[in-house]
Amino acid sequence: MGSEVRVRSAALSRDTNETKIQLAINLDGGDFPPETDKRLLEGGGHASQSSKSQVIAINSGIGFLDHMLHALAKHAGWSLALNCRGDLHIDDHHTAEDVCIALGGAFKDALGVPTGLARFGSAYCPLDEALSRAVVDLSNRPFSVIDLGLKREKIGDLSCEMIPHCMQSFAQAARVTMHVDCIRGDNDHHRAESAFKALAVAIRMATSRVAGREGEVPSTKGTLST
């Protein structure tokens, strides 16, 4: 008799003087955990999508960040609901950073002990003339190298300097190693979006379950928890 497959989901709230965030995630798509704040699923917006396998509803208050996180969730295979009220009257920094810290923390909680998984993932994703590469290791050693080569000051209301910082914040909170590069591209929107899509596919590969290795730790040291 086989063991029951763990549901890899989590819900959290993160409140500071700068941002108030509610978030729910399921790494395999499908339903959110029972403790999910029901307000997350109300309303909708431009970064919302529902299918038989995924529910996505994102409202950070920054349109381009919503667009990037929508692409990340869609191509990683997640269900993701996120709402943030941040101090955007100051600038976009606290909101963008805190959203990605919260997302990384929820990812870590949902993943749990990484046994029976591929651990490593890599992907190339194009968007028209832009091409990006992402490599991910579920190492429990937070580290990131992000090189997107963005030239504009902003894309929509998101500062271009915050786009790699968002990825760095996610990696730190998720305790993963990530290398993400945009190899070529003329349009900064395309460069950023191809990078998030490559990251999504690499994460999906790294978190995939490996048949026959259930319960096994994918590490020569015998643990990825310390």
PDB file of C-alpha atoms in Angstrom:
ATOM      1  CA  MET A   1       0.000   0.000   0.000  1.00  0.00           C
ATOM      2  CA  GLY A   2       1.581   3.282  -1.169  1.00  0.00           C
ATOM      3  CA  SER A   3       2.086   6.274   1.085  1.00  0.00           C
ATOM      4  CA  GLU A   4      -0.194   9.269   0.671  1.00  0.00           C
ATOM      5  CA  VAL A   5       1.204  12.045  -1.529  1.00  0.00           C
ATOM      6  CA  ARG A   6       1.704  15.231   0.480  1.00  0.00           C
ATOM      7  CA  VAL A   7      -0.231  18.320  -0.607  1.00  0.00           C
ATOM      8  CA  ARG A   8       2.397  20.986  -1.187  1.00  0.00           C
ATOM      9  CA  SER A   9       0.511  24.120  -0.224  1.00  0.00           C
ATOM     10  CA  ALA A  10       0.783  26.985   2.250  1.00  0.00           C
ATOM     11  CA  ALA A  11      -0.986  30.185   3.257  1.00  0.00           C
ATOM     12  CA  LEU A  12       0.450  33.136   5.140  1.00  0.00           C
ATOM     13  CA  SER A  13      -0.027  36.743   6.148  1.00  0.00           C
ATOM     14  CA  ARG A  14       2.860  39.184   6.474  1.00  0.00           C
ATOM     15  CA  ASP A  15       2.106  42.541   8.103  1.00  0.00           C
ATOM     16  CA  THR A  16       4.581  45.382   8.628  1.00  0.00           C
ATOM     17  CA  ASN A  17       4.344  49.169   8.791  1.00  0.00           C
ATOM     18  CA  GLU A  18       5.243  49.173   5.084  1.00  0.00           C
ATOM     19  CA  THR A  19       3.139  46.357   3.591  1.00  0.00           C
ATOM     20  CA  LYS A  20       0.252  44.073   4.434  1.00  0.00           C
ATOM     21  CA  ILE A  21       0.308  40.844   2.426  1.00  0.00           C
ATOM     22  CA  GLN A  22      -1.970  37.803   2.242  1.00  0.00           C
ATOM     23  CA  LEU A  23      -0.828  34.875   0.119  1.00  0.00           C
ATOM     24  CA  ALA A  24      -1.743  31.274  -0.668  1.00  0.00           C
ATOM     25  CA  ILE A  25       0.111  28.832  -2.909  1.00  0.00           C
ATOM     26  CA  ASN A  26      -0.147  25.254  -4.117  1.00  0.00           C
ATOM     27  CA  LEU A  27       2.995  24.113  -5.925  1.00  0.00           C
ATOM     28  CA  ASP A  28       1.055  21.486  -7.884  1.00  0.00           C
ATOM     29  CA  GLY A  29      -1.911  23.639  -8.857  1.00  0.00           C
ATOM     30  CA  GLY A  30      -5.391  22.841  -7.682  1.00  0.00           C
ATOM     31  CA  ASP A  31      -6.934  23.934  -4.402  1.00  0.00           C
ATOM     32  CA  PHE A  32      -5.511  26.269  -1.788  1.00  0.00           C
ATOM     33  CA  PRO A  33      -5.143  25.132   1.843  1.00  0.00           C
ATOM     34  CA  PRO A  34      -8.215  25.432   4.104  1.00  0.00           C
ATOM     35  CA  GLU A  35      -6.685  28.300   6.084  1.00  0.00           C
ATOM     36  CA  THR A  36      -6.527  30.540   2.995  1.00  0.00           C
ATOM     37  CA  ASP A  37      -8.020  34.002   3.548  1.00  0.00           C
ATOM     38  CA  LYS A  38     -11.191  33.927   1.431  1.00  0.00           C
ATOM     39  CA  ARG A  39     -10.703  37.576   0.480  1.00  0.00           C
ATOM     40  CA  LEU A  40      -7.787  36.474  -1.684  1.00  0.00           C
ATOM     41  CA  LEU A  41     -10.212  34.850  -4.134  1.00  0.00           C
ATOM     42  CA  GLU A  42     -12.557  37.816  -4.427  1.00  0.00           C
ATOM     43  CA  GLY A  43     -12.483  40.403  -7.158  1.00  0.00           C
ATOM     44  CA  GLY A  44     -10.032  39.252  -9.801  1.00  0.00           C
ATOM     45  CA  GLY A  45      -8.131  41.765 -11.918  1.00  0.00           C
ATOM     46  CA  HIS A  46      -5.830  41.664 -14.903  1.00  0.00           C
ATOM     47  CA  ALA A  47      -3.478  39.100 -13.291  1.00  0.00           C
ATOM     48  CA  SER A  48      -6.188  36.514 -12.706  1.00  0.00           C
ATOM     49  CA  GLN A  49      -6.753  33.197 -14.427  1.00  0.00           C
ATOM     50  CA  SER A  50      -8.679  30.056 -13.559  1.00  0.00           C
ATOM     51  CA  SER A  51      -8.521  26.658 -15.224  1.00  0.00           C
ATOM     52  CA  LYS A  52      -9.158  23.051 -14.249  1.00  0.00           C
ATOM     53  CA  SER A  53      -5.567  22.797 -12.968  1.00  0.00           C
ATOM     54  CA  GLN A  54      -4.721  26.268 -11.642  1.00  0.00           C
ATOM     55  CA  VAL A  55      -6.175  29.300  -9.906  1.00  0.00           C
ATOM     56  CA  ILE A  56      -4.177  32.526 -10.142  1.00  0.00           C
ATOM     57  CA  ALA A  57      -5.247  35.851  -8.629  1.00  0.00           C
ATOM     58  CA  ILE A  58      -2.535  38.460  -8.027  1.00  0.00           C
ATOM     59  CA  ASN A  59      -2.863  42.063  -6.893  1.00  0.00           C
ATOM     60  CA  SER A  60       0.335  43.609  -5.550  1.00  0.00           C
ATOM     61  CA  GLY A  61      -0.626  47.151  -6.490  1.00  0.00           C
ATOM     62  CA  ILE A  62       2.133  47.208  -9.144  1.00  0.00           C
ATOM     63  CA  GLY A  63       0.834  46.129 -12.526  1.00  0.00           C
ATOM     64  CA  PHE A  64       4.071  44.918 -14.081  1.00  0.00           C
ATOM     65  CA  LEU A  65       4.986  42.940 -10.968  1.00  0.00           C
ATOM     66  CA  ASP A  66       1.553  41.295 -11.141  1.00  0.00           C
ATOM     67  CA  HIS A  67       2.268  40.431 -14.774  1.00  0.00           C
ATOM     68  CA  MET A  68       5.627  38.826 -13.910  1.00  0.00           C
ATOM     69  CA  LEU A  69       4.237  36.837 -10.975  1.00  0.00           C
ATOM     70  CA  HIS A  70       1.316  35.698 -13.134  1.00  0.00           C
ATOM     71  CA  ALA A  71       3.817  34.336 -15.680  1.00  0.00           C
ATOM     72  CA  LEU A  72       5.871  32.724 -12.894  1.00  0.00           C
ATOM     73  CA  ALA A  73       2.856  30.970 -11.382  1.00  0.00           C
ATOM     74  CA  LYS A  74       1.394  29.905 -14.721  1.00  0.00           C
ATOM     75  CA  HIS A  75       4.527  28.271 -16.072  1.00  0.00           C
ATOM     76  CA  ALA A  76       5.641  26.806 -12.727  1.00  0.00           C
ATOM     77  CA  GLY A  77       2.260  25.064 -12.508  1.00  0.00           C
ATOM     78  CA  TRP A  78       1.266  26.803  -9.273  1.00  0.00           C
ATOM     79  CA  SER A  79      -2.041  27.971  -7.974  1.00  0.00           C
ATOM     80  CA  LEU A  80      -1.243  31.374  -6.469  1.00  0.00           C
ATOM     81  CA  ALA A  81      -3.380  34.021  -4.787  1.00  0.00           C
ATOM     82  CA  LEU A  82      -1.718  37.176  -3.500  1.00  0.00           C
ATOM     83  CA  ASN A  83      -2.864  40.549  -2.259  1.00  0.00           C
ATOM     84  CA  CYS A  84      -0.707  43.407  -1.033  1.00  0.00           C
ATOM     85  CA  ARG A  85      -1.434  46.872   0.299  1.00  0.00           C
ATOM     86  CA  GLY A  86       1.875  48.713   0.373  1.00  0.00           C
ATOM     87  CA  ASP A  87       3.275  52.199   0.832  1.00  0.00           C
ATOM     88  CA  LEU A  88       3.312  52.999  -2.873  1.00  0.00           C
ATOM     89  CA  HIS A  89       3.014  56.700  -2.015  1.00  0.00           C
ATOM     90  CA  ILE A  90       6.723  56.396  -1.146  1.00  0.00           C
ATOM     91  CA  ASP A  91       7.887  54.250  -4.056  1.00  0.00           C
ATOM     92  CA  ASP A  92       7.721  50.664  -5.299  1.00  0.00           C
ATOM     93  CA  HIS A  93      10.636  49.256  -3.271  1.00  0.00           C
ATOM     94  CA  HIS A  94       8.951  47.990  -0.102  1.00  0.00           C
ATOM     95  CA  THR A  95       5.982  46.516  -1.951  1.00  0.00           C
ATOM     96  CA  ALA A  96       7.992  44.666  -4.597  1.00  0.00           C
ATOM     97  CA  GLU A  97      10.581  43.411  -2.123  1.00  0.00           C
ATOM     98  CA  ASP A  98       8.098  42.301   0.540  1.00  0.00           C
ATOM     99  CA  VAL A  99       5.836  40.534  -1.948  1.00  0.00           C
ATOM    100  CA  CYS A 100       8.758  38.442  -3.161  1.00  0.00           C
ATOM    101  CA  ILE A 101       9.988  37.743   0.378  1.00  0.00           C
ATOM    102  CA  ALA A 102       6.484  36.529   1.258  1.00  0.00           C
ATOM    103  CA  LEU A 103       6.306  34.442  -1.913  1.00  0.00           C
ATOM    104  CA  GLY A 104       9.668  32.832  -1.185  1.00  0.00           C
ATOM    105  CA  GLY A 105       8.636  32.051   2.374  1.00  0.00           C
ATOM    106  CA  ALA A 106       5.357  30.489   1.242  1.00  0.00           C
ATOM    107  CA  PHE A 107       7.219  28.459  -1.401  1.00  0.00           C
ATOM    108  CA  LYS A 108       9.590  27.131   1.286  1.00  0.00           C
ATOM    109  CA  ASP A 109       6.705  26.223   3.595  1.00  0.00           C
ATOM    110  CA  ALA A 110       4.765  24.522   0.794  1.00  0.00           C
ATOM    111  CA  LEU A 111       7.800  22.559  -0.419  1.00  0.00           C
ATOM    112  CA  GLY A 112       8.609  21.170   3.015  1.00  0.00           C
ATOM    113  CA  VAL A 113      11.486  18.699   3.325  1.00  0.00           C
ATOM    114  CA  PRO A 114      12.757  18.210  -0.254  1.00  0.00           C
ATOM    115  CA  THR A 115      12.747  14.427  -0.502  1.00  0.00           C
ATOM    116  CA  GLY A 116      11.997  12.434  -3.640  1.00  0.00           C
ATOM    117  CA  LEU A 117      12.472  15.488  -5.833  1.00  0.00           C
ATOM    118  CA  ALA A 118      14.676  16.272  -8.811  1.00  0.00           C
ATOM    119  CA  ARG A 119      16.325  19.102  -6.789  1.00  0.00           C
ATOM    120  CA  PHE A 120      17.938  20.708  -9.844  1.00  0.00           C
ATOM    121  CA  GLY A 121      16.151  22.439 -12.688  1.00  0.00           C
ATOM    122  CA  SER A 122      17.190  24.471 -15.707  1.00  0.00           C
ATOM    123  CA  ALA A 123      15.407  26.093 -18.614  1.00  0.00           C
ATOM    124  CA  TYR A 124      15.721  28.456 -21.537  1.00  0.00           C
ATOM    125  CA  CYS A 125      12.693  30.531 -22.491  1.00  0.00           C
ATOM    126  CA  PRO A 126      12.349  32.952 -25.399  1.00  0.00           C
ATOM    127  CA  LEU A 127       9.997  35.855 -25.871  1.00  0.00           C
ATOM    128  CA  ASP A 128      10.336  37.028 -29.432  1.00  0.00           C
ATOM    129  CA  GLU A 129      13.902  38.401 -29.722  1.00  0.00           C
ATOM    130  CA  ALA A 130      14.711  37.906 -26.019  1.00  0.00           C
ATOM    131  CA  LEU A 131      16.161  34.685 -24.620  1.00  0.00           C
ATOM    132  CA  SER A 132      16.737  33.910 -20.936  1.00  0.00           C
ATOM    133  CA  ARG A 133      18.257  31.037 -18.983  1.00  0.00           C
ATOM    134  CA  ALA A 134      17.513  29.966 -15.409  1.00  0.00           C
ATOM    135  CA  VAL A 135      19.169  27.327 -13.237  1.00  0.00           C
ATOM    136  CA  VAL A 136      17.737  26.365  -9.831  1.00  0.00           C
ATOM    137  CA  ASP A 137      19.002  24.205  -6.955  1.00  0.00           C
ATOM    138  CA  LEU A 138      16.741  23.424  -3.969  1.00  0.00           C
ATOM    139  CA  SER A 139      19.876  23.595  -1.867  1.00  0.00           C
ATOM    140  CA  ASN A 140      18.682  25.214   1.374  1.00  0.00           C
ATOM    141  CA  ARG A 141      21.599  27.598   0.733  1.00  0.00           C
ATOM    142  CA  PRO A 142      20.105  30.927  -0.380  1.00  0.00           C
ATOM    143  CA  PHE A 143      22.164  32.467  -3.139  1.00  0.00           C
ATOM    144  CA  SER A 144      21.342  34.175  -6.409  1.00  0.00           C
ATOM    145  CA  VAL A 145      23.110  35.635  -9.399  1.00  0.00           C
ATOM    146  CA  ILE A 146      20.728  37.666 -11.558  1.00  0.00           C
ATOM    147  CA  ASP A 147      21.857  39.430 -14.737  1.00  0.00           C
ATOM    148  CA  LEU A 148      19.008  40.717 -16.886  1.00  0.00           C
ATOM    149  CA  GLY A 149      20.743  43.641 -18.582  1.00  0.00           C
ATOM    150  CA  LEU A 150      17.753  45.977 -18.288  1.00  0.00           C
ATOM    151  CA  LYS A 151      18.269  49.544 -19.539  1.00  0.00           C
ATOM    152  CA  ARG A 152      15.025  51.381 -18.885  1.00  0.00           C
ATOM    153  CA  GLU A 153      14.354  53.171 -15.594  1.00  0.00           C
ATOM    154  CA  LYS A 154      10.909  51.583 -15.258  1.00  0.00           C
ATOM    155  CA  ILE A 155       8.593  49.127 -16.934  1.00  0.00           C
ATOM    156  CA  GLY A 156       5.120  50.343 -16.113  1.00  0.00           C
ATOM    157  CA  ASP A 157       5.280  51.300 -12.429  1.00  0.00           C
ATOM    158  CA  LEU A 158       8.021  48.819 -11.513  1.00  0.00           C
ATOM    159  CA  SER A 159      11.580  50.147 -11.307  1.00  0.00           C
ATOM    160  CA  CYS A 160      13.925  48.055 -13.419  1.00  0.00           C
ATOM    161  CA  GLU A 161      16.410  47.893 -10.533  1.00  0.00           C
ATOM    162  CA  MET A 162      13.716  46.106  -8.518  1.00  0.00           C
ATOM    163  CA  ILE A 163      13.235  43.279 -11.030  1.00  0.00           C
ATOM    164  CA  PRO A 164      16.497  41.431 -10.235  1.00  0.00           C
ATOM    165  CA  HIS A 165      16.035  42.404  -6.595  1.00  0.00           C
ATOM    166  CA  CYS A 166      12.646  40.663  -6.601  1.00  0.00           C
ATOM    167  CA  MET A 167      14.306  37.465  -7.770  1.00  0.00           C
ATOM    168  CA  GLN A 168      17.040  37.852  -5.150  1.00  0.00           C
ATOM    169  CA  SER A 169      14.433  38.390  -2.418  1.00  0.00           C
ATOM    170  CA  PHE A 170      12.540  35.280  -3.499  1.00  0.00           C
ATOM    171  CA  ALA A 171      15.725  33.159  -3.511  1.00  0.00           C
ATOM    172  CA  GLN A 172      16.728  34.378  -0.048  1.00  0.00           C
ATOM    173  CA  ALA A 173      13.347  33.621   1.531  1.00  0.00           C
ATOM    174  CA  ALA A 174      12.871  30.343  -0.366  1.00  0.00           C
ATOM    175  CA  ARG A 175      16.417  29.241   0.574  1.00  0.00           C
ATOM    176  CA  VAL A 176      17.263  28.196  -2.968  1.00  0.00           C
ATOM    177  CA  THR A 177      20.199  28.817  -5.268  1.00  0.00           C
ATOM    178  CA  MET A 178      19.241  30.599  -8.501  1.00  0.00           C
ATOM    179  CA  HIS A 179      21.161  31.805 -11.543  1.00  0.00           C
ATOM    180  CA  VAL A 180      19.051  33.781 -14.010  1.00  0.00           C
ATOM    181  CA  ASP A 181      20.479  35.496 -17.082  1.00  0.00           C
ATOM    182  CA  CYS A 182      18.959  37.219 -20.066  1.00  0.00           C
ATOM    183  CA  ILE A 183      21.249  36.179 -22.887  1.00  0.00           C
ATOM    184  CA  ARG A 184      19.929  38.539 -25.550  1.00  0.00           C
ATOM    185  CA  GLY A 185      17.061  40.856 -26.305  1.00  0.00           C
ATOM    186  CA  ASP A 186      16.290  44.436 -27.346  1.00  0.00           C
ATOM    187  CA  ASN A 187      13.032  45.050 -25.458  1.00  0.00           C
ATOM    188  CA  ASP A 188      13.228  45.259 -21.661  1.00  0.00           C
ATOM    189  CA  HIS A 189       9.665  43.989 -21.210  1.00  0.00           C
ATOM    190  CA  HIS A 190      10.609  40.923 -23.254  1.00  0.00           C
ATOM    191  CA  ARG A 191      13.891  40.468 -21.386  1.00  0.00           C
ATOM    192  CA  ALA A 192      12.200  40.533 -17.981  1.00  0.00           C
ATOM    193  CA  GLU A 193       9.282  38.328 -18.975  1.00  0.00           C
ATOM    194  CA  SER A 194      11.453  35.693 -20.630  1.00  0.00           C
ATOM    195  CA  ALA A 195      13.541  35.599 -17.436  1.00  0.00           C
ATOM    196  CA  PHE A 196      10.518  34.990 -15.213  1.00  0.00           C
ATOM    197  CA  LYS A 197       9.247  32.303 -17.578  1.00  0.00           C
ATOM    198  CA  ALA A 198      12.638  30.558 -17.619  1.00  0.00           C
ATOM    199  CA  LEU A 199      12.704  30.693 -13.829  1.00  0.00           C
ATOM    200  CA  ALA A 200       9.205  29.205 -13.680  1.00  0.00           C
ATOM    201  CA  VAL A 201      10.104  26.248 -15.877  1.00  0.00           C
ATOM    202  CA  ALA A 202      13.346  25.629 -13.966  1.00  0.00           C
ATOM    203  CA  ILE A 203      11.468  25.657 -10.641  1.00  0.00           C
ATOM    204  CA  ARG A 204       8.865  23.284 -12.031  1.00  0.00           C
ATOM    205  CA  MET A 205      11.642  20.883 -13.027  1.00  0.00           C
ATOM    206  CA  ALA A 206      13.471  21.165  -9.705  1.00  0.00           C
ATOM    207  CA  THR A 207      10.334  20.549  -7.635  1.00  0.00           C
ATOM    208  CA  SER A 208       9.106  17.642  -9.733  1.00  0.00           C
ATOM    209  CA  ARG A 209       8.721  14.305  -7.967  1.00  0.00           C
ATOM    210  CA  VAL A 210      10.984  11.481  -9.189  1.00  0.00           C
ATOM    211  CA  ALA A 211       9.258   8.111  -9.392  1.00  0.00           C
ATOM    212  CA  GLY A 212      11.028   5.421  -7.394  1.00  0.00           C
ATOM    213  CA  ARG A 213      12.898   7.911  -5.186  1.00  0.00           C
ATOM    214  CA  GLU A 214      10.114   8.633  -2.717  1.00  0.00           C
ATOM    215  CA  GLY A 215      11.536   9.646   0.669  1.00  0.00           C
ATOM    216  CA  GLU A 216      15.102   9.872  -0.635  1.00  0.00           C
ATOM    217  CA  VAL A 217      17.153  13.022   0.000  1.00  0.00           C
ATOM    218  CA  PRO A 218      18.814  14.189  -3.249  1.00  0.00           C
ATOM    219  CA  SER A 219      22.137  14.986  -1.585  1.00  0.00           C
ATOM    220  CA  THR A 220      25.371  13.122  -0.845  1.00  0.00           C
ATOM    221  CA  LYS A 221      25.416  14.615   2.666  1.00  0.00           C
ATOM    222  CA  GLY A 222      22.093  12.999   3.476  1.00  0.00           C
ATOM    223  CA  THR A 223      20.137  16.158   4.279  1.00  0.00           C
ATOM    224  CA  LEU A 224      18.986  19.401   2.690  1.00  0.00           C
ATOM    225  CA  SER A 225      17.482  20.694   5.925  1.00  0.00           C
ATOM    226  CA  THR A 226      20.640  21.969   7.631  1.00  0.00           C
TER     227      THR A 226
END
